[in-house]
XYZ file of C-alpha atoms in Angstrom:
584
model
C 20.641 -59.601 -56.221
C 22.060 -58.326 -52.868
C 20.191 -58.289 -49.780
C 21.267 -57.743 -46.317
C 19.906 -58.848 -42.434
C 21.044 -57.772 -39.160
C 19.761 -58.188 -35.771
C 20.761 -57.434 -32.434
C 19.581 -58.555 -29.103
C 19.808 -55.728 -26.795
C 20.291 -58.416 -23.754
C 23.131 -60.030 -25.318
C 21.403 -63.070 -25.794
C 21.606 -63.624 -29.314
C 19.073 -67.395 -29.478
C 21.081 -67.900 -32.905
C 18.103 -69.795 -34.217
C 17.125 -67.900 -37.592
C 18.214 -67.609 -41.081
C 16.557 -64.556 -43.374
C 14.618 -66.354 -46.218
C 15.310 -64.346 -49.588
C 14.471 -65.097 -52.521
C 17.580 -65.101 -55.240
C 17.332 -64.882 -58.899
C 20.907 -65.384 -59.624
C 24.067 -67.202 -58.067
C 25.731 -65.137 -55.035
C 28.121 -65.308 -52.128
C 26.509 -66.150 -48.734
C 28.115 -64.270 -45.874
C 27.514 -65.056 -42.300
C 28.652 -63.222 -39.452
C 26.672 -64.687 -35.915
C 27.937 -63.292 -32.457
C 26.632 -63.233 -28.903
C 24.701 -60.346 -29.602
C 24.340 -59.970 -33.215
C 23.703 -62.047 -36.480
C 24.425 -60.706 -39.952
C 23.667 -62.111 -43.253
C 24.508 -61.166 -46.659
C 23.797 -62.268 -50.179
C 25.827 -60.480 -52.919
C 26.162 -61.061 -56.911
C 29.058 -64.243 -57.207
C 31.102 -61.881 -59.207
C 32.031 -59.126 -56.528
C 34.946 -59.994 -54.924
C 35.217 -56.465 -52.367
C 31.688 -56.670 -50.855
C 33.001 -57.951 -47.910
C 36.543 -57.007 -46.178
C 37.664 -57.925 -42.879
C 40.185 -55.159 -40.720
C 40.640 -52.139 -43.530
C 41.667 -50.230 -40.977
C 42.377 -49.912 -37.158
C 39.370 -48.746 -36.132
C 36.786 -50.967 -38.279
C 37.285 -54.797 -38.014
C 34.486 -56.342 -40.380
C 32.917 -54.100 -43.438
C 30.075 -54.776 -45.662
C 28.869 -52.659 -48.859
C 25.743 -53.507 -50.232
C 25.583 -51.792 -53.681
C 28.151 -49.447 -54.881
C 29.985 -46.405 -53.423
C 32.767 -44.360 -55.582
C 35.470 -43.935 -54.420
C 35.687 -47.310 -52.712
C 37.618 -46.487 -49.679
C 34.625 -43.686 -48.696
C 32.518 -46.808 -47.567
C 34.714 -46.727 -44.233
C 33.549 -43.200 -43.880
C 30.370 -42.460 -46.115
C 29.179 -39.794 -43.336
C 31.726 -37.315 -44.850
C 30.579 -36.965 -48.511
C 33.475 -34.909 -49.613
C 34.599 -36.035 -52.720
C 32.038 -39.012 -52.806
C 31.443 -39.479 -56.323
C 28.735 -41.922 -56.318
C 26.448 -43.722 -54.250
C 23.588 -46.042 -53.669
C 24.540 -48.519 -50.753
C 23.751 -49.767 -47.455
C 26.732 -50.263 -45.736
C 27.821 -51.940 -41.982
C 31.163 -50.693 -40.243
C 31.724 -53.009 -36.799
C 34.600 -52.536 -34.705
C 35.083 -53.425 -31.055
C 32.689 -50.939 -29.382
C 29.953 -50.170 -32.037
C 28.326 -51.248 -35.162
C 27.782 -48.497 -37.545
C 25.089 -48.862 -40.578
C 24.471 -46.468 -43.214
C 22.614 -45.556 -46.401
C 23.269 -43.265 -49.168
C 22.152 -39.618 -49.260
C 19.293 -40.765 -51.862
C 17.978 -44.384 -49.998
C 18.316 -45.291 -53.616
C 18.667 -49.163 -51.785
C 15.841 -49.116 -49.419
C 16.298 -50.756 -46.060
C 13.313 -51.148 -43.203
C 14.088 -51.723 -39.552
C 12.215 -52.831 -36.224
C 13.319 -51.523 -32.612
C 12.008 -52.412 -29.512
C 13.327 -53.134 -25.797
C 14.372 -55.939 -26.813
C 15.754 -56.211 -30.612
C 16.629 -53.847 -33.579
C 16.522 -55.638 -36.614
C 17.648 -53.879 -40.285
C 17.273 -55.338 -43.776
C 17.117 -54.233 -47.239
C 13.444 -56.330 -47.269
C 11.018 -56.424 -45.188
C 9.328 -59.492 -45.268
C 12.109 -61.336 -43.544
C 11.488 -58.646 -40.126
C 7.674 -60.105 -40.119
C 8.959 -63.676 -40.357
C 11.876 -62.857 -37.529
C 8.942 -61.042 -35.469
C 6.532 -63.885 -35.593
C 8.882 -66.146 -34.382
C 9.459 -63.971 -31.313
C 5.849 -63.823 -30.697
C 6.214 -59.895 -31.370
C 2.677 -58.144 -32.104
C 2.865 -56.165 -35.707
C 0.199 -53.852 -36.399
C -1.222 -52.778 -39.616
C -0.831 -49.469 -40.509
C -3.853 -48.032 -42.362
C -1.614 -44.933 -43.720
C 0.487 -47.171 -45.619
C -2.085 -48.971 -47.141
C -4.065 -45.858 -47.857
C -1.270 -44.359 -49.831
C -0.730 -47.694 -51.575
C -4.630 -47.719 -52.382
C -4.268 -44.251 -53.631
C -1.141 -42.477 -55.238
C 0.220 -46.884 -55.570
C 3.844 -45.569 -53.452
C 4.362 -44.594 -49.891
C 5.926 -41.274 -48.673
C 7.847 -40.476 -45.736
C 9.153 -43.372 -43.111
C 5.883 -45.464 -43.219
C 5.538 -48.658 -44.183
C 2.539 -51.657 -43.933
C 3.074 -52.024 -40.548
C 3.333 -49.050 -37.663
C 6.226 -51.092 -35.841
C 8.120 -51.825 -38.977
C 9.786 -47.819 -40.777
C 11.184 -47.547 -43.899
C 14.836 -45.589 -43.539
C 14.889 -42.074 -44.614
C 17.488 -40.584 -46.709
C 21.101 -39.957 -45.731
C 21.222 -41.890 -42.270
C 23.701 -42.997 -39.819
C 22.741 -46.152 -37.475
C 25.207 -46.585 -34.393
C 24.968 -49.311 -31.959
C 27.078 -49.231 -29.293
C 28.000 -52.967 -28.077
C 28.642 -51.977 -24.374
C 25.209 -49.952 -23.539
C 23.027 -51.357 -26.001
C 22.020 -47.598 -27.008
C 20.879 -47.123 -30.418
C 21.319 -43.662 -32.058
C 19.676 -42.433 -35.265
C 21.135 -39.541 -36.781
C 20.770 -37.367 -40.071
C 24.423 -37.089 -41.676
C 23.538 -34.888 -44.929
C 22.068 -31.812 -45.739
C 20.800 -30.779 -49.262
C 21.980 -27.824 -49.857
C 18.839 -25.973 -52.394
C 20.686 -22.385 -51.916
C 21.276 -21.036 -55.462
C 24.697 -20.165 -57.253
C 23.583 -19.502 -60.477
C 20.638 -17.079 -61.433
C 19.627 -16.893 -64.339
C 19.379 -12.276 -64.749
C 22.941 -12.868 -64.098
C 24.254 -16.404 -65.314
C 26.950 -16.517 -68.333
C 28.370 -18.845 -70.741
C 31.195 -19.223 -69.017
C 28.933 -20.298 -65.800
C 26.712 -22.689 -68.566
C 30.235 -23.850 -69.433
C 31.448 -24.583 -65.165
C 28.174 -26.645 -64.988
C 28.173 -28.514 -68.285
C 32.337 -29.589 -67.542
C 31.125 -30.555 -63.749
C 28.099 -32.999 -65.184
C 30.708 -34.166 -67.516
C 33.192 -34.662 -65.159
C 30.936 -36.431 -62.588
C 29.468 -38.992 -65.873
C 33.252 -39.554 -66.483
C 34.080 -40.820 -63.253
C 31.312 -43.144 -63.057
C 31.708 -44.614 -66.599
C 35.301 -45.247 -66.083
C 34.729 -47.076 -62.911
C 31.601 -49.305 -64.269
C 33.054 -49.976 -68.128
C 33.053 -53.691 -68.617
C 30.164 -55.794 -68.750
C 28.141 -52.766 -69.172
C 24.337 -52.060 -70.072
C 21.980 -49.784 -71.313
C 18.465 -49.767 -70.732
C 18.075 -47.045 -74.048
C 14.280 -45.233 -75.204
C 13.143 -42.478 -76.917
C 13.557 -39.841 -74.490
C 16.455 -37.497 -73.555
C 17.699 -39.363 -70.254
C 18.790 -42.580 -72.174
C 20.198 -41.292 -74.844
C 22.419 -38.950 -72.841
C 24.305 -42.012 -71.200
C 24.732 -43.580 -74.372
C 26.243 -39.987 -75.757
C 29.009 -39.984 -73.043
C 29.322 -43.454 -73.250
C 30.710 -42.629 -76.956
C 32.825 -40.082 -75.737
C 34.570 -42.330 -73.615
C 34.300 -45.213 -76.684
C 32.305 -47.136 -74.211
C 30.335 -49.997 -76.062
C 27.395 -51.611 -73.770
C 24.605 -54.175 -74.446
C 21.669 -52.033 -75.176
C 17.949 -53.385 -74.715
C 14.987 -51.036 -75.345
C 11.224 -52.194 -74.434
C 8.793 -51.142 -76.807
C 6.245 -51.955 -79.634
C 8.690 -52.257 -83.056
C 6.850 -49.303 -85.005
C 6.596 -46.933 -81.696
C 8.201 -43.364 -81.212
C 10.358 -45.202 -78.372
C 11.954 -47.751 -80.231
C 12.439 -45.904 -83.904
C 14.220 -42.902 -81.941
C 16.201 -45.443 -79.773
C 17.298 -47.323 -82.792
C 18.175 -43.966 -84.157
C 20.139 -42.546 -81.605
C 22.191 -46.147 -81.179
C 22.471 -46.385 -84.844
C 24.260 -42.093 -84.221
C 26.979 -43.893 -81.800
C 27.874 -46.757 -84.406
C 26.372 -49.653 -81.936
C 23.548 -50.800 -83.705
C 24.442 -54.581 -83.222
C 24.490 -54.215 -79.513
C 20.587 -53.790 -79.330
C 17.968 -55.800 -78.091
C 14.290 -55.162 -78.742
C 11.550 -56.520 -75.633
C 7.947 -55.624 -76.750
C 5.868 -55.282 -73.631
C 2.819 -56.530 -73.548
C -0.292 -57.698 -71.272
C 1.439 -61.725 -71.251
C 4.338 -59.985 -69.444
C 2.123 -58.249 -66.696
C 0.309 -61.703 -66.092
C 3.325 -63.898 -65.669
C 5.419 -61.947 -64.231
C 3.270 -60.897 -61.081
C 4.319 -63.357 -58.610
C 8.293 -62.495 -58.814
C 7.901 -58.690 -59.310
C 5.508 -58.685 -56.002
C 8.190 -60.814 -54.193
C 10.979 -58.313 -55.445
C 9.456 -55.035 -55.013
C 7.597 -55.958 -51.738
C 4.848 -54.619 -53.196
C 5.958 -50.985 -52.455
C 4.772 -49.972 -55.992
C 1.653 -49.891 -58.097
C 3.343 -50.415 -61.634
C 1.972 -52.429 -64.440
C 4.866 -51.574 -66.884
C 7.699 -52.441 -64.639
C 6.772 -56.384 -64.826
C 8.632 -56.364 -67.822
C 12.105 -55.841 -66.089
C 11.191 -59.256 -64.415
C 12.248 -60.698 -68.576
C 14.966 -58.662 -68.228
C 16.660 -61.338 -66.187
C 17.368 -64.049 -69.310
C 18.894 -61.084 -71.712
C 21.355 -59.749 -68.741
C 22.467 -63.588 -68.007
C 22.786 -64.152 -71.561
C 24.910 -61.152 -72.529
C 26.999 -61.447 -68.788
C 25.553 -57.387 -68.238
C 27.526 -56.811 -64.393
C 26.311 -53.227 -64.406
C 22.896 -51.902 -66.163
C 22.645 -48.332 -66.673
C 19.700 -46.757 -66.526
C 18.524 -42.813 -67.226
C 15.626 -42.867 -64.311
C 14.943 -39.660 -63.223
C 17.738 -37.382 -65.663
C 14.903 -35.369 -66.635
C 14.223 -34.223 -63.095
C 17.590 -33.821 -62.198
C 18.059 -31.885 -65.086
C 15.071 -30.802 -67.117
C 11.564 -29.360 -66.115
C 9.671 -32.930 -65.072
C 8.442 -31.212 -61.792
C 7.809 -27.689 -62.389
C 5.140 -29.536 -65.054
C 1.176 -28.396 -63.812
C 0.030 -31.207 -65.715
C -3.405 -29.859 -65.339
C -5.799 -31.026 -68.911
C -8.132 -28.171 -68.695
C -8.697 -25.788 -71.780
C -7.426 -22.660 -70.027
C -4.211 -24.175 -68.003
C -3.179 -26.225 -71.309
C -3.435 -22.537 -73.103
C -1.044 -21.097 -70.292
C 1.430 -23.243 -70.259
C 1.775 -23.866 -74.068
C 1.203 -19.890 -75.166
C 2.551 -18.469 -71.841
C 4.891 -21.449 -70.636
C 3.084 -21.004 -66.990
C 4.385 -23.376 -64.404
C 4.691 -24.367 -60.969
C 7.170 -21.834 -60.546
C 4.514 -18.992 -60.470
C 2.174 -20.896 -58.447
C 4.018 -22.305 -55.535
C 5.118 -19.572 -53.297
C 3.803 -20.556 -49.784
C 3.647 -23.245 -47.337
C -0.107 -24.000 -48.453
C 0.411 -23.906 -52.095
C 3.068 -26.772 -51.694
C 1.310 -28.551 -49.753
C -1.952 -28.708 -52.349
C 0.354 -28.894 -54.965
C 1.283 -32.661 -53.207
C -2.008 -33.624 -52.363
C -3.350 -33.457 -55.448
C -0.007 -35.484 -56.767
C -0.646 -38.120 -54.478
C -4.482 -38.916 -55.353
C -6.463 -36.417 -53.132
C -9.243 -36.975 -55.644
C -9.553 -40.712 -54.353
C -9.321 -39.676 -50.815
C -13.592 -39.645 -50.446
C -14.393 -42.637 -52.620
C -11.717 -44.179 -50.387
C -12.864 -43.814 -47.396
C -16.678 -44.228 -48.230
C -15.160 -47.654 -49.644
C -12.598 -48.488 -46.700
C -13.346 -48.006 -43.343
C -9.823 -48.365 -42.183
C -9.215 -44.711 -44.157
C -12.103 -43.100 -42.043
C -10.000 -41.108 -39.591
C -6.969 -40.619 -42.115
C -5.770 -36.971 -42.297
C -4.210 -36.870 -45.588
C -3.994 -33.004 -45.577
C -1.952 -33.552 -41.601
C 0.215 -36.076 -42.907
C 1.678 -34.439 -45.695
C 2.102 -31.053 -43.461
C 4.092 -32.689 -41.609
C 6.154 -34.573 -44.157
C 6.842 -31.012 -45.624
C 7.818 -29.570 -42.082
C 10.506 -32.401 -41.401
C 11.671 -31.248 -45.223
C 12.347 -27.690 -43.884
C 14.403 -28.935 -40.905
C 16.600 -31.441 -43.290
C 17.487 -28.796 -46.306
C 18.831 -25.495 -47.024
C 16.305 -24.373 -48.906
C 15.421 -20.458 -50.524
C 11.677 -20.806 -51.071
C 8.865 -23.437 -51.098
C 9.412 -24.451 -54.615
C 12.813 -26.063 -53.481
C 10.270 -27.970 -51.068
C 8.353 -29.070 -53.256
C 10.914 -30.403 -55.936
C 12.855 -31.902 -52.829
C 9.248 -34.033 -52.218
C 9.171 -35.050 -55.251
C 12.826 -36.289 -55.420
C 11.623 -38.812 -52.159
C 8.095 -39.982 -53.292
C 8.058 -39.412 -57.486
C 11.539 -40.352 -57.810
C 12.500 -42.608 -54.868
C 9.387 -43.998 -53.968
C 7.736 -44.292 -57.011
C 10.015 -45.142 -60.027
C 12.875 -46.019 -58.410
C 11.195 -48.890 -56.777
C 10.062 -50.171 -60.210
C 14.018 -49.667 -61.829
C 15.128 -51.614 -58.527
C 13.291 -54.626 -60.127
C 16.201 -55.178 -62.764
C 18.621 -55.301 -59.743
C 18.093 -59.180 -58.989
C 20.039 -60.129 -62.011
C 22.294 -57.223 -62.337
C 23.774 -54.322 -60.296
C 22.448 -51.164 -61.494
C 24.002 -47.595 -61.897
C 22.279 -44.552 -62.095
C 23.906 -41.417 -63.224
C 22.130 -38.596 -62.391
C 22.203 -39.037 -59.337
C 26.027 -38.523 -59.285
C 26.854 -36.709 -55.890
C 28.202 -33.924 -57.897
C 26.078 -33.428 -60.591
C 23.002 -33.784 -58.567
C 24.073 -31.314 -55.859
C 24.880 -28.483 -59.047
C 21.891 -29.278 -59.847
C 19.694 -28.138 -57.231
C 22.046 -24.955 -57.222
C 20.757 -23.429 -60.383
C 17.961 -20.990 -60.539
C 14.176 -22.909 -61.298
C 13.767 -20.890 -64.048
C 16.818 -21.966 -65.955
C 15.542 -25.472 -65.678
C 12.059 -25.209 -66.640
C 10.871 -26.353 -69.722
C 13.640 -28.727 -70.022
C 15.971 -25.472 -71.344
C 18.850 -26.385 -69.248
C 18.959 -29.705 -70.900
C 18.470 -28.827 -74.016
C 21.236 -26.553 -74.162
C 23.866 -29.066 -72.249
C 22.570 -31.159 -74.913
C 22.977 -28.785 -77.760
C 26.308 -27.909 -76.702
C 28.255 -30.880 -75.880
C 26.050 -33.484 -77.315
C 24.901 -31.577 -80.949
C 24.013 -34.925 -82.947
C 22.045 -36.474 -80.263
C 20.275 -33.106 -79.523
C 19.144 -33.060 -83.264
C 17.097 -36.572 -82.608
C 13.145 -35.717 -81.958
C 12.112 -36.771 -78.714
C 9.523 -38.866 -77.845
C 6.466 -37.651 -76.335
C 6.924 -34.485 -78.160
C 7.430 -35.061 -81.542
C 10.290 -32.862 -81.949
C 13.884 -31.989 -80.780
C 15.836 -30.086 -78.714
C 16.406 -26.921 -81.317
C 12.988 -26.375 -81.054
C 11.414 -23.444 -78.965
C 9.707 -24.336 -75.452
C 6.142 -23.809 -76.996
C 6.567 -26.178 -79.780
C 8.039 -28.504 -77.259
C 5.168 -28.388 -74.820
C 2.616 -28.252 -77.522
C 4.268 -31.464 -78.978
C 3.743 -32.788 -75.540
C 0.159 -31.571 -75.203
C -0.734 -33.114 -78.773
C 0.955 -36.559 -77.809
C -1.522 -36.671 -74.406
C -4.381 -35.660 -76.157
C -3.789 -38.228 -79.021
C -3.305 -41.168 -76.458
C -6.512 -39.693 -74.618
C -8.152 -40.219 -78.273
C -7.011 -43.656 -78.640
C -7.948 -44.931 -75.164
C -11.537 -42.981 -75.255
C -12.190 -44.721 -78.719
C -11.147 -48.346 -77.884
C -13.149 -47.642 -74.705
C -15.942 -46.131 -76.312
C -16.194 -49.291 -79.400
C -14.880 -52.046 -76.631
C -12.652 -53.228 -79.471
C -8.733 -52.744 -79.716
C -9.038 -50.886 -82.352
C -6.050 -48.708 -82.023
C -2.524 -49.147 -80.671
C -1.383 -46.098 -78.771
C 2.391 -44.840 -79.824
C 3.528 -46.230 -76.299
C 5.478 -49.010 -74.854
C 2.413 -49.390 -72.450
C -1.206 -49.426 -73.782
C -3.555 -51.401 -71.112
C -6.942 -50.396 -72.830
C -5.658 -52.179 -75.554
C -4.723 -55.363 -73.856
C -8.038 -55.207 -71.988
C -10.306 -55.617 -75.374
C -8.074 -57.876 -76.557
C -7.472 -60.104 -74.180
C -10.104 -62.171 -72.006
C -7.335 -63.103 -69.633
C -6.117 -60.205 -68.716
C -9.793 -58.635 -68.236
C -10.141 -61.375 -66.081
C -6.656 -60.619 -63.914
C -8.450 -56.949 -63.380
C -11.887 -58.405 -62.748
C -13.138 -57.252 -65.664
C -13.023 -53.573 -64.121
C -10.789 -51.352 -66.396
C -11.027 -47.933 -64.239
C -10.423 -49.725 -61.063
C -8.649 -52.918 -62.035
C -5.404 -52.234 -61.571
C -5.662 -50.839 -57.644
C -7.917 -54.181 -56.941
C -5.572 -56.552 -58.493
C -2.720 -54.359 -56.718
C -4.449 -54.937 -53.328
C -5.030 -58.236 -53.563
C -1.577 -58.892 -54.325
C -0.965 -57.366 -50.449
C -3.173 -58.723 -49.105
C -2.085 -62.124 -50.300
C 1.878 -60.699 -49.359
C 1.072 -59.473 -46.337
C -1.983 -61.395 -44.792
C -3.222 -58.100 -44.272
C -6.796 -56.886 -44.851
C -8.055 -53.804 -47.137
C -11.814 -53.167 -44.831
């Protein structure tokens, strides 16, 4: 695990009297760097030898790269993202006259800061600002927006955090501190660029064929720098499996673990695609279940921070033993492909009779219903638990005077200032990139990277910004992916997909009624366990809490015996218990 602490005392009085206490899962390099005016520490995996370097170059005299940036000599310069192939990194530049910090165009590390008259303090956790802060006698104040979003949608949004002095760092920033005038500038270095090339009245093969070569291209340049002592967190989905296929084309042989019951969709596709690229030895089933949730707790809250409501993510907490055990440097994982790629966001995911008919017989999506400022911004409230908001704040009275519909206006207004973008659909898809993606499952994903560094490919600079070049309704209904997959991928394309039953040759109405039928069945399951208070039925899913529930008097006890609400009490607690912080 790598984490990463700077202060500086704005007075030049640096007291020199505190040490940042994280917790580390596996061995690492200590790095200190203490100064008049600033101290620096850094923890970083034992096995990285180019984390830290000391004069590069003329102009920078000490650099520090937390996480991973491609190629390597871009961390002196990560504001110019020409040719930047990869990234997700925090990174400090110092030379005489100003120390520079940075984070990738993504946050995919996260990093929280403090500034006042006095001090700015940075680190990639944020528990070790509130311990520097009380020591300084500095007066923290809980923010009841944070912990209404962490009662509600279980992530945060935007720059807030638990705490209204304490911000989480937005995407794509540039730090500089200048030594001699103690000014501190923020500043935005990167622009998504949502403006489309290819449309799809006018797109051709030969277009299909530019993209397919550049998301080939960008996969190739990763893989090639991250081959040995590889992983592969593999499932039944598309995302996974897609690694592992160019993985094979580059005769790339990883460690492969897959979580999941032995007789579920996830695991019999998974062993079926690994058993297609002639690996089958290399994998490792985990079968997650409601022991994992209840041990794992403690270190999952200390690693995440909190920051995310996920039962299913404890397991990556008994990921730790398998990585150590198999010396996995760098674990792949497929987070998010489907969103880069497929049609994850322009889903409705509305369970009413007549909007299940429309999109499975007419394939209506977001695309024909977001086309102003205010249909974006419903669109997000009701993603981020706008339901809860009244039973919240009859329950809370901290969430009283909590604008939800305010807050995310003005989330999507700082949007429009920080993209190119054509219409509010590219808005909307950039929101959910930051919360859904970023916020929300990243922070889960992150969990694995105590005991491993972690690489995630689809969010290649290149591929990604292609991406969000192409035309919506290329994308939708996951055709865009099926067809790269169909084309340069033919074998795995022919493996059914989990969740819907079938595979990628399949029309977009068979897909999406494959996904409809999969819900509803689940729905089935859960209503008739809940319904007989036995577990009577497993659901076809790595995660299956109504199950565990009925069948397990300790873990109805860890939710209080309260199934609906359970898991946001327990969740709660768990701050409250982190934070010393009150839920009233």
């Amino acid at each position: 695990m790598s984490e990463l602490y700077l202060e500086y005392f704005k007075d030049g009085k640096n007291p020199k009297n505190f040490k940042p206490n994280f917790k580390l899962y596996v061995p690492n390099n200590p790095f200190e760097e203490i100064s008049e005016k600033y101290s620096i520490f850094f923890y970083d995996f034992d096995w990285k030898n180019d984390s830290i370097v000391r004069n590069p170059k003329e102009s920078i005299n000490l650099s520090i790269l937390n996480g991973e940036i491609l190629p390597k000599e871009k961390r002196f310069n990560p504001a110019d993202t020409n040719n930047i192939d990869y990234g997700a990194f925090n990174i400090v530049n110092i030379n005489e006259n100003s120390i520079d910090i940075y984070n990738d165009i993504f946050a995919m590390l996260p990093m929280f800061y403090y500034n006042d008259n006095d001090i700015f303090i940075i680190s990639s956790k944020m528990k070790p600002i509130i311990e520097r802060l009380k020591t300084l006698k500095k007066i923290l104040t809980e923010d009841s927006v944070g912990k209404y979003f962490s009662a509600s949608s279980g992530y945060l949004i935007g720059d807030y955090t638990f705490y209204k002095e304490i911000m989480y760092l937005r995407q794509g920033r540039k730090i500089t501190i200048d030594l001699g005038s103690d000014d501190i500038v923020f500043s935005r270095y990167y622009t998504y660029d949502y403006s489309k090339k290819y449309r799809k009245e006018t797109i051709t093969e030969n277009e299909f064929k530019e993209i397919f070569d550049i998301f080939d291209e960008s996969q190739e340049k990763i893989l090639n720098e991250y081959s040995k002592n590889i992983g592969l967190m593999i499932s039944g989905g598309f995302d996974s499996r897609y690694i592992l296929a160019q993985m094979e084309r580059l005769n790339l042989k990883p460690k492969l673990i897959n979580m999941g019951p032995k007789n579920s969709l996830d695991v019999i596709i998974a062993k079926k695609a690994v058993d297609l690229s002639g690996i089958s030895e290399k994998l490792y089933n985990m079968e997650l279940n409601h022991n994992d949730i209840l041990n794992n707790v403690e270190d999952y809250y200390n690693i995440t921070e909190g920051f995310e409501k996920s039962l299913v993510y404890h397991n990556m907490v008994n990921y730790k033993n398998w990585l150590l055990d198999n010396n996995v440097k760098y674990l792949y994982n497929g987070y998010a492909g489907d969103a880069v790629l497929g049609g994850t966001f322009y889903l409705r995911l509305d369970f009413d009779a007549k909007s299940i008919f429309e999109q499975v017989v007419y394939l209506r999506d977001l695309t024909a219903e977001i086309k102003t400022r205010d249909d974006c911004v419903k669109r997000i409230l009701k993603n981020l638990g706008a339901g809860k908001e009244k039973a919240l704040k009859e329950k809370y009275r901290d969430f009283k005077e909590i604008n939800l519909r305010e807050i995310v206006e003005r989330e999507v207004d700082q949007i429009k200032e920080e993209i190119n973008y054509e219409n509010y659909m590219d808005i909307y898809i950039h929101f959910q990139f930051l919360t859904r993606v970023h916020r929300h499952v990243l922070y889960c994903t992150l969990t694995s990277r105590s005991f491993a560094e972690f690489i995630h490919p689809f969010f290649a600079y290149r591929m990604f910004e292609t991406s969000i070049k192409i035309d919506d309704n290329i994308k939708t209904q996951h055709e865009l992916y099926k067809k790269y997959l169909r084309d340069r991928f033919s074998k795995y394309a022919k493996l059914n997909k989990s969740g819907w039953g079938v595979n990628c040759y399949h029309s977009p109405q068979v897909c999406r009624f494959g996904e409809y039928f999969h819900a509803f069945k689940n729905r089935v399951i859960d209503s008739t366990n809940n319904k007989l208070k036995k577990p009577v039925i497993k659901k076809d899913s790595y995660y299956d809490p109504i199950y565990w529930y009925y069948n397990s008097e300790e873990f109805r006890n860890f939710l209080d015996n309260d199934l609906k609400d359970g898991f946001t009490i327990r969740h709660l607690k768990n701050l409250e218990k982190l934070y010393n912080i009150k839920y009233k």
